[in-house]
PDB file of C-alpha atoms in Angstrom:
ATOM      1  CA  UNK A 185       1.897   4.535 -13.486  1.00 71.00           C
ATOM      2  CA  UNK A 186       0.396   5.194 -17.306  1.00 70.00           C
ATOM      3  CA  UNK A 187       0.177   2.100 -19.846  1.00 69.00           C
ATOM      4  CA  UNK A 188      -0.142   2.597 -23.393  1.00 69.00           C
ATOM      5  CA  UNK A 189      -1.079   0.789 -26.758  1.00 71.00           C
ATOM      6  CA  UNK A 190      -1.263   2.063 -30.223  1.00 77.00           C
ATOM      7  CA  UNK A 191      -1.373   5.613 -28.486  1.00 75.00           C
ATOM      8  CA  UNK A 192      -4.402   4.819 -26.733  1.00 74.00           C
ATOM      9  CA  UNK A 193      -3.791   4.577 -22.940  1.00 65.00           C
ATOM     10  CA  UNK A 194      -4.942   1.264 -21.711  1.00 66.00           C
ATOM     11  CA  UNK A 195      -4.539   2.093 -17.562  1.00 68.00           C
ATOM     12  CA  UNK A 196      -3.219   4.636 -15.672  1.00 74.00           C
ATOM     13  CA  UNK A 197      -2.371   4.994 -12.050  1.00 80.00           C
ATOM     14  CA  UNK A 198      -1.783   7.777  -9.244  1.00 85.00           C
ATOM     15  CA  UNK A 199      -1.323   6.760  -5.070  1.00 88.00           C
ATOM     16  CA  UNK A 200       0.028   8.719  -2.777  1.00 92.00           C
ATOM     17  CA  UNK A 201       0.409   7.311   1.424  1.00 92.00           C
ATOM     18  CA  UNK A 202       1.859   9.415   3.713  1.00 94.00           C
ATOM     19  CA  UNK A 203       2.369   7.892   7.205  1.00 95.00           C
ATOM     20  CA  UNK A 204       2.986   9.768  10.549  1.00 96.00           C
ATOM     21  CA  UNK A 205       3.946   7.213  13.434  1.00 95.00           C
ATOM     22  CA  UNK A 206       4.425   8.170  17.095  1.00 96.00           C
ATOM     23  CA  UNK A 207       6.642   5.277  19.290  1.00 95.00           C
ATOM     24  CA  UNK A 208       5.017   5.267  23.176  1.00 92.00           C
ATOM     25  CA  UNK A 209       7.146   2.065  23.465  1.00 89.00           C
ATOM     26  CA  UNK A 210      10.270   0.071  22.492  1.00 90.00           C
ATOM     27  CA  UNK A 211       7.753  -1.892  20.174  1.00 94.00           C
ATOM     28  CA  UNK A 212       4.887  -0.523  19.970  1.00 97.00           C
ATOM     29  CA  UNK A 213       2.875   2.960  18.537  1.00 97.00           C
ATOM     30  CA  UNK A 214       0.140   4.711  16.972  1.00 97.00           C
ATOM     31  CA  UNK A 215      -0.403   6.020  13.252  1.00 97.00           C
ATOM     32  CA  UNK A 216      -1.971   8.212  11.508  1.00 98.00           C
ATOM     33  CA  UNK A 217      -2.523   7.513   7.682  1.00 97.00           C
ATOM     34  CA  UNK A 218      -3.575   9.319   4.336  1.00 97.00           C
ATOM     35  CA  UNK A 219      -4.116   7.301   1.147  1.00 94.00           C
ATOM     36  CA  UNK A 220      -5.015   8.730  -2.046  1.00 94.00           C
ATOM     37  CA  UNK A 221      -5.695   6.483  -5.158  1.00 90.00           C
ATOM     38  CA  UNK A 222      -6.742   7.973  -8.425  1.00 88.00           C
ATOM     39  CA  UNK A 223      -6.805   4.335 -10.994  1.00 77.00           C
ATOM     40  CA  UNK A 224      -8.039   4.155 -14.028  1.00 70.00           C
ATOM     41  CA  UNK A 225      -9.040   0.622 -14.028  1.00 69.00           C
ATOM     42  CA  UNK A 226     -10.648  -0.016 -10.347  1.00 72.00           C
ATOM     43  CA  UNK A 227     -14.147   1.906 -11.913  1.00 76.00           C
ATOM     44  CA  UNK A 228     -12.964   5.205  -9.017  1.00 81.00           C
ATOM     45  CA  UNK A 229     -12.379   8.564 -10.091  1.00 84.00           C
ATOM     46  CA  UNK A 230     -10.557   8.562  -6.937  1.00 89.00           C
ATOM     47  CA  UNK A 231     -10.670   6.709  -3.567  1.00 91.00           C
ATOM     48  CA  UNK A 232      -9.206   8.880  -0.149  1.00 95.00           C
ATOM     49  CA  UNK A 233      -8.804   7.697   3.327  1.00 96.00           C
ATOM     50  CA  UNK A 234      -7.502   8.994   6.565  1.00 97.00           C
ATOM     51  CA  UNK A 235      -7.015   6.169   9.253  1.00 98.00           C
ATOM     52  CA  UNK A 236      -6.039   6.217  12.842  1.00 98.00           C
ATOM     53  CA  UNK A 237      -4.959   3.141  14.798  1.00 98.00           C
ATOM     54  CA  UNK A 238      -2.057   1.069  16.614  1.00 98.00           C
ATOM     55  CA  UNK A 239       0.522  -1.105  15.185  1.00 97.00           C
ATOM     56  CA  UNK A 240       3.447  -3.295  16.738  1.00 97.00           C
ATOM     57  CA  UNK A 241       6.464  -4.073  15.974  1.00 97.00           C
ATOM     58  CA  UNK A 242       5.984  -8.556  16.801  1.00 97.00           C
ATOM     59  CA  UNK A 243       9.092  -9.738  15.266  1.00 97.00           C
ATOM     60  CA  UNK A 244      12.149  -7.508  15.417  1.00 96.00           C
ATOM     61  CA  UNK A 245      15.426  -9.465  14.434  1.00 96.00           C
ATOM     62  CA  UNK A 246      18.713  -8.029  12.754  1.00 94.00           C
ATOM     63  CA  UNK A 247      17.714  -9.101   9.613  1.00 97.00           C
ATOM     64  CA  UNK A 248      13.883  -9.690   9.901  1.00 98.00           C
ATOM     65  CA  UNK A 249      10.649  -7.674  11.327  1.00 97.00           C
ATOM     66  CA  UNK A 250       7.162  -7.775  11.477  1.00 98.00           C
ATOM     67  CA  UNK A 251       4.745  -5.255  11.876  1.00 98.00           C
ATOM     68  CA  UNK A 252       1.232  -5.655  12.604  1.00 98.00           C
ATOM     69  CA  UNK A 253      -0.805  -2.221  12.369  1.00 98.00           C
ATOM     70  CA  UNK A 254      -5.130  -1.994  12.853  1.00 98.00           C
ATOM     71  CA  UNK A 255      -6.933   0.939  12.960  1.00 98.00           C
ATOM     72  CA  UNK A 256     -10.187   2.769  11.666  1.00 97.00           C
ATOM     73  CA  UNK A 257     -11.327   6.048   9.926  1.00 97.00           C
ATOM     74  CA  UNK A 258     -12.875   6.978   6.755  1.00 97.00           C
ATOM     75  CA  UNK A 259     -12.592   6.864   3.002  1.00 96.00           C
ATOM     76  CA  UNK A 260     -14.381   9.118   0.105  1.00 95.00           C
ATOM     77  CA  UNK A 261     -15.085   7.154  -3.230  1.00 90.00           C
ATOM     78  CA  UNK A 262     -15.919   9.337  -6.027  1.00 88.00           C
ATOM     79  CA  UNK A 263     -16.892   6.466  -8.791  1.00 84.00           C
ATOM     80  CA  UNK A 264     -16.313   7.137 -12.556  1.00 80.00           C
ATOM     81  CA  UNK A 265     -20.333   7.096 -12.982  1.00 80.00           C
ATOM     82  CA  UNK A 266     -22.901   7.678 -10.332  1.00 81.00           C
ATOM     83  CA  UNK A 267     -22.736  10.261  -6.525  1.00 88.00           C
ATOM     84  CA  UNK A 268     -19.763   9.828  -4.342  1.00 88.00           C
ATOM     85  CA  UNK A 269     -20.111   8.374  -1.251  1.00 91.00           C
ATOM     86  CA  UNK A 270     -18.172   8.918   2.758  1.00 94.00           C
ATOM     87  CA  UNK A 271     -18.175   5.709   4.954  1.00 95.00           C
ATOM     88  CA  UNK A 272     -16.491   4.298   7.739  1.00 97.00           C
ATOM     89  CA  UNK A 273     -13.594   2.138   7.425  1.00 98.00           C
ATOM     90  CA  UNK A 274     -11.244  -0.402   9.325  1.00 98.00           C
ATOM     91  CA  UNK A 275      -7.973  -0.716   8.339  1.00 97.00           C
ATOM     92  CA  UNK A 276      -5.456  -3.971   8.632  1.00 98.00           C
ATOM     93  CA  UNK A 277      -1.192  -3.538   8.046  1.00 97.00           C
ATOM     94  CA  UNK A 278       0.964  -6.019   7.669  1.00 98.00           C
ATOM     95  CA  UNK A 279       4.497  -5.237   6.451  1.00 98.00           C
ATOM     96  CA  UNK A 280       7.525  -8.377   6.882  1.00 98.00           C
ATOM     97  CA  UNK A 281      10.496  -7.159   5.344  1.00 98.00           C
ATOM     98  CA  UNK A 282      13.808  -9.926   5.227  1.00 98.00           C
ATOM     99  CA  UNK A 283      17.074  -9.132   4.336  1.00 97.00           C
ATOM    100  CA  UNK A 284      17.996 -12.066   2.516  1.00 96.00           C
ATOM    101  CA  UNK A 285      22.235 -11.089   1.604  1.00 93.00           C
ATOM    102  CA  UNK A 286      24.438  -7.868   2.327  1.00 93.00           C
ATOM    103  CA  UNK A 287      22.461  -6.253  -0.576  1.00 93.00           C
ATOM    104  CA  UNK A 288      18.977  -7.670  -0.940  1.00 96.00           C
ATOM    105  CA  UNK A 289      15.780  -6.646   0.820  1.00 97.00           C
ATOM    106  CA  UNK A 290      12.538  -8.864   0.353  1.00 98.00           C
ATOM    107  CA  UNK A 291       9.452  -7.324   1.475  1.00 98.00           C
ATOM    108  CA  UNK A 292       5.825  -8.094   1.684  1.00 98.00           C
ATOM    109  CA  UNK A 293       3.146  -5.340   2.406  1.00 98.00           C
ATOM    110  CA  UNK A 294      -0.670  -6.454   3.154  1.00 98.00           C
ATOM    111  CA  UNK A 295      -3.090  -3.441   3.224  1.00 96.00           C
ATOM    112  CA  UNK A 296      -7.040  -4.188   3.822  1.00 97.00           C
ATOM    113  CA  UNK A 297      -9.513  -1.314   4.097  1.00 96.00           C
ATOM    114  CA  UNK A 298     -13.402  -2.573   4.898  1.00 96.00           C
ATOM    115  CA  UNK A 299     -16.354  -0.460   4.751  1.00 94.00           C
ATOM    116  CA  UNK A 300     -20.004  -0.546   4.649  1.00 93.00           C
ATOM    117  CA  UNK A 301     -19.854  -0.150   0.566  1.00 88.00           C
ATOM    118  CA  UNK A 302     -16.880  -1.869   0.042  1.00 88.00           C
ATOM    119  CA  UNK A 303     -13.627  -3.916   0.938  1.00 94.00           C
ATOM    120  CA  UNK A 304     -10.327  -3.012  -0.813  1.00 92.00           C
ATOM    121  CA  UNK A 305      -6.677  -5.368  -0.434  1.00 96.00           C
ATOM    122  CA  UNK A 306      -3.682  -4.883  -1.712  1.00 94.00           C
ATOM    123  CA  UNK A 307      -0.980  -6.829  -1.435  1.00 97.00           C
ATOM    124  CA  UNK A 308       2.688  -5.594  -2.558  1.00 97.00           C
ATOM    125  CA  UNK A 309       5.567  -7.873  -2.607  1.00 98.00           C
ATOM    126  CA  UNK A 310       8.962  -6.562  -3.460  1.00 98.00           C
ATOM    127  CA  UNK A 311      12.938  -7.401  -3.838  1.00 98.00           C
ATOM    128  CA  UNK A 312      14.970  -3.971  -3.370  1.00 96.00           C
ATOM    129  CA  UNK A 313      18.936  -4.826  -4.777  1.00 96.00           C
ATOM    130  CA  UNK A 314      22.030  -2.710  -4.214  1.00 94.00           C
ATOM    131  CA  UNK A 315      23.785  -1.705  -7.310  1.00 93.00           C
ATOM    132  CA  UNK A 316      26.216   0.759  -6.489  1.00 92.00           C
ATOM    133  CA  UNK A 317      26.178   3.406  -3.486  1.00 90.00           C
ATOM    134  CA  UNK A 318      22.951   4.572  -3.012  1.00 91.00           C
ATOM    135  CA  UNK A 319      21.296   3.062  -6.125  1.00 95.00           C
ATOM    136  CA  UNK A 320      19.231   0.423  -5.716  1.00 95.00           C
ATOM    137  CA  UNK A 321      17.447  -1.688  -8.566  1.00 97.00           C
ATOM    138  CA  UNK A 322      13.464  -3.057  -7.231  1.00 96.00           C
ATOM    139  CA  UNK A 323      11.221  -5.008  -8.219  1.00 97.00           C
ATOM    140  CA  UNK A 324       8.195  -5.457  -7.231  1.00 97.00           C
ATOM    141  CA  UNK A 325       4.381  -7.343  -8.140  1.00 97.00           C
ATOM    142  CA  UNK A 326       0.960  -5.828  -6.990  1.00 94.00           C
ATOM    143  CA  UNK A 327      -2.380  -7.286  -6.208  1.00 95.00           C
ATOM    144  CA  UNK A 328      -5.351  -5.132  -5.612  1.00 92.00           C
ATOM    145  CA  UNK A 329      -8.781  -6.538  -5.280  1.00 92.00           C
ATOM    146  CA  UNK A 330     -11.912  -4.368  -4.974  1.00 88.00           C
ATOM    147  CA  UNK A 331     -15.378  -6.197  -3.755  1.00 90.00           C
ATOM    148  CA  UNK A 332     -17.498  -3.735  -5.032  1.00 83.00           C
ATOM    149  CA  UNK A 333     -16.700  -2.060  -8.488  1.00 80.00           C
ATOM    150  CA  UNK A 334     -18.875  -0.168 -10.807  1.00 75.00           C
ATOM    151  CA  UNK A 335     -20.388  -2.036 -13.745  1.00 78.00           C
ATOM    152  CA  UNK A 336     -17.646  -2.153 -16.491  1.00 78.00           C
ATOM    153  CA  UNK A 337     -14.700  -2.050 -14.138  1.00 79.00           C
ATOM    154  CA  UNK A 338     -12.366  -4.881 -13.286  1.00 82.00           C
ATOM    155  CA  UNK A 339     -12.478  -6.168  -9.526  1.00 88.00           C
ATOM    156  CA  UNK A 340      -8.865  -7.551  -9.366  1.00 90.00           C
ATOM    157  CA  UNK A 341      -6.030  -5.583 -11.296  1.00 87.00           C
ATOM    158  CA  UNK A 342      -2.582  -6.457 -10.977  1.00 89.00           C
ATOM    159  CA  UNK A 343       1.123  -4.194 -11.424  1.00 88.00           C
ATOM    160  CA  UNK A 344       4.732  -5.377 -12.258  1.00 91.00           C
ATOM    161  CA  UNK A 345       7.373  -2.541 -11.830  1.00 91.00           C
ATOM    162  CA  UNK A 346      10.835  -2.160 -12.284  1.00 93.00           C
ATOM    163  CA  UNK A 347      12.162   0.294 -10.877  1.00 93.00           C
ATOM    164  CA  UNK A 348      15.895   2.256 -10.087  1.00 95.00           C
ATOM    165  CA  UNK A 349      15.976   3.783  -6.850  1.00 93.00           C
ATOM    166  CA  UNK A 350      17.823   6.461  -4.704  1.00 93.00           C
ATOM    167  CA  UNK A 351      18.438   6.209  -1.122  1.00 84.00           C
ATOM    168  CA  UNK A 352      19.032   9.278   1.198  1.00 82.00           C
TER     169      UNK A 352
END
């Protein structure tokens, strides 16, 4: 995500999560997960973390599931002033995603990391809409709240996106 004014850039985003999942049951598995954040306005050069854990599917209907995930592991911070620092995290999932008509998916994503230094949420809430084939139309409002920042940075930022999609 970049944001611009005047040709000055006012906040400017990079995340990429890549998830590996193994089922061991019908409902139920373990994860392994890789996030890395590089914002602009959180006061973090960049933030990584690698988390292990278990998560469960608890709801599973034809048109509604649940999925609880917890897990620990670590995260890097590399602030925008001062030394990086390692520490031990826990991480929290929760994803509920609803399909509310034959073309529209309503989802809600809960993400909490805790460490020693700091606790990071984010919460993502999105409405994914058919348009034609395999293009979709999303939108989709997000929340991220840091505990600790450093001085100068905001602690809560928020993100509206519109966005087309392609399904595979």
């Amino acid at each position: 995500l970049n944001s611009s004014s005047n040709g000055t850039t006012t906040a400017k985003s990079f995340i990429f999560n890549g998830k590996s999942r193994y089922n061991f049951r019908d409902r139920e598995y373990s994860f392994a997960n890789l996030l890395y954040q590089n914002d602009h306005l959180s006061g973090y050069r960049s933030q990584v973390s690698e988390t292990l854990g278990y998560g469960k599917r608890v709801i599973d209907q034809p048109k509604l599931f649940l999925d609880l995930e917890a897990g620990g592991g670590a995260r890097q911070s590399q602030p925008r002033t001062g030394p990086g620092f390692n520490e031990v995290i826990g991480r929290v999932f929760g994803h509920l995603q609803w399909q509310v008509g034959p073309y529209s998916v309503l989802s809600q994503r809960l993400i909490l990391e805790s460490g020693r230094s700091n606790t990071q949420t984010q919460s993502i809430t999105s409405l994914k809409s058919k348009i034609d084939g395999n293009l979709a139309m999303k939108l989709s409002y997000t929340v991220k709240h840091n505990t600790i920042v450093p001085v100068g940075s905001v602690k809560t930022e928020t993100v509206a996106n519109v966005a087309l999609v392609m399904d595979f």
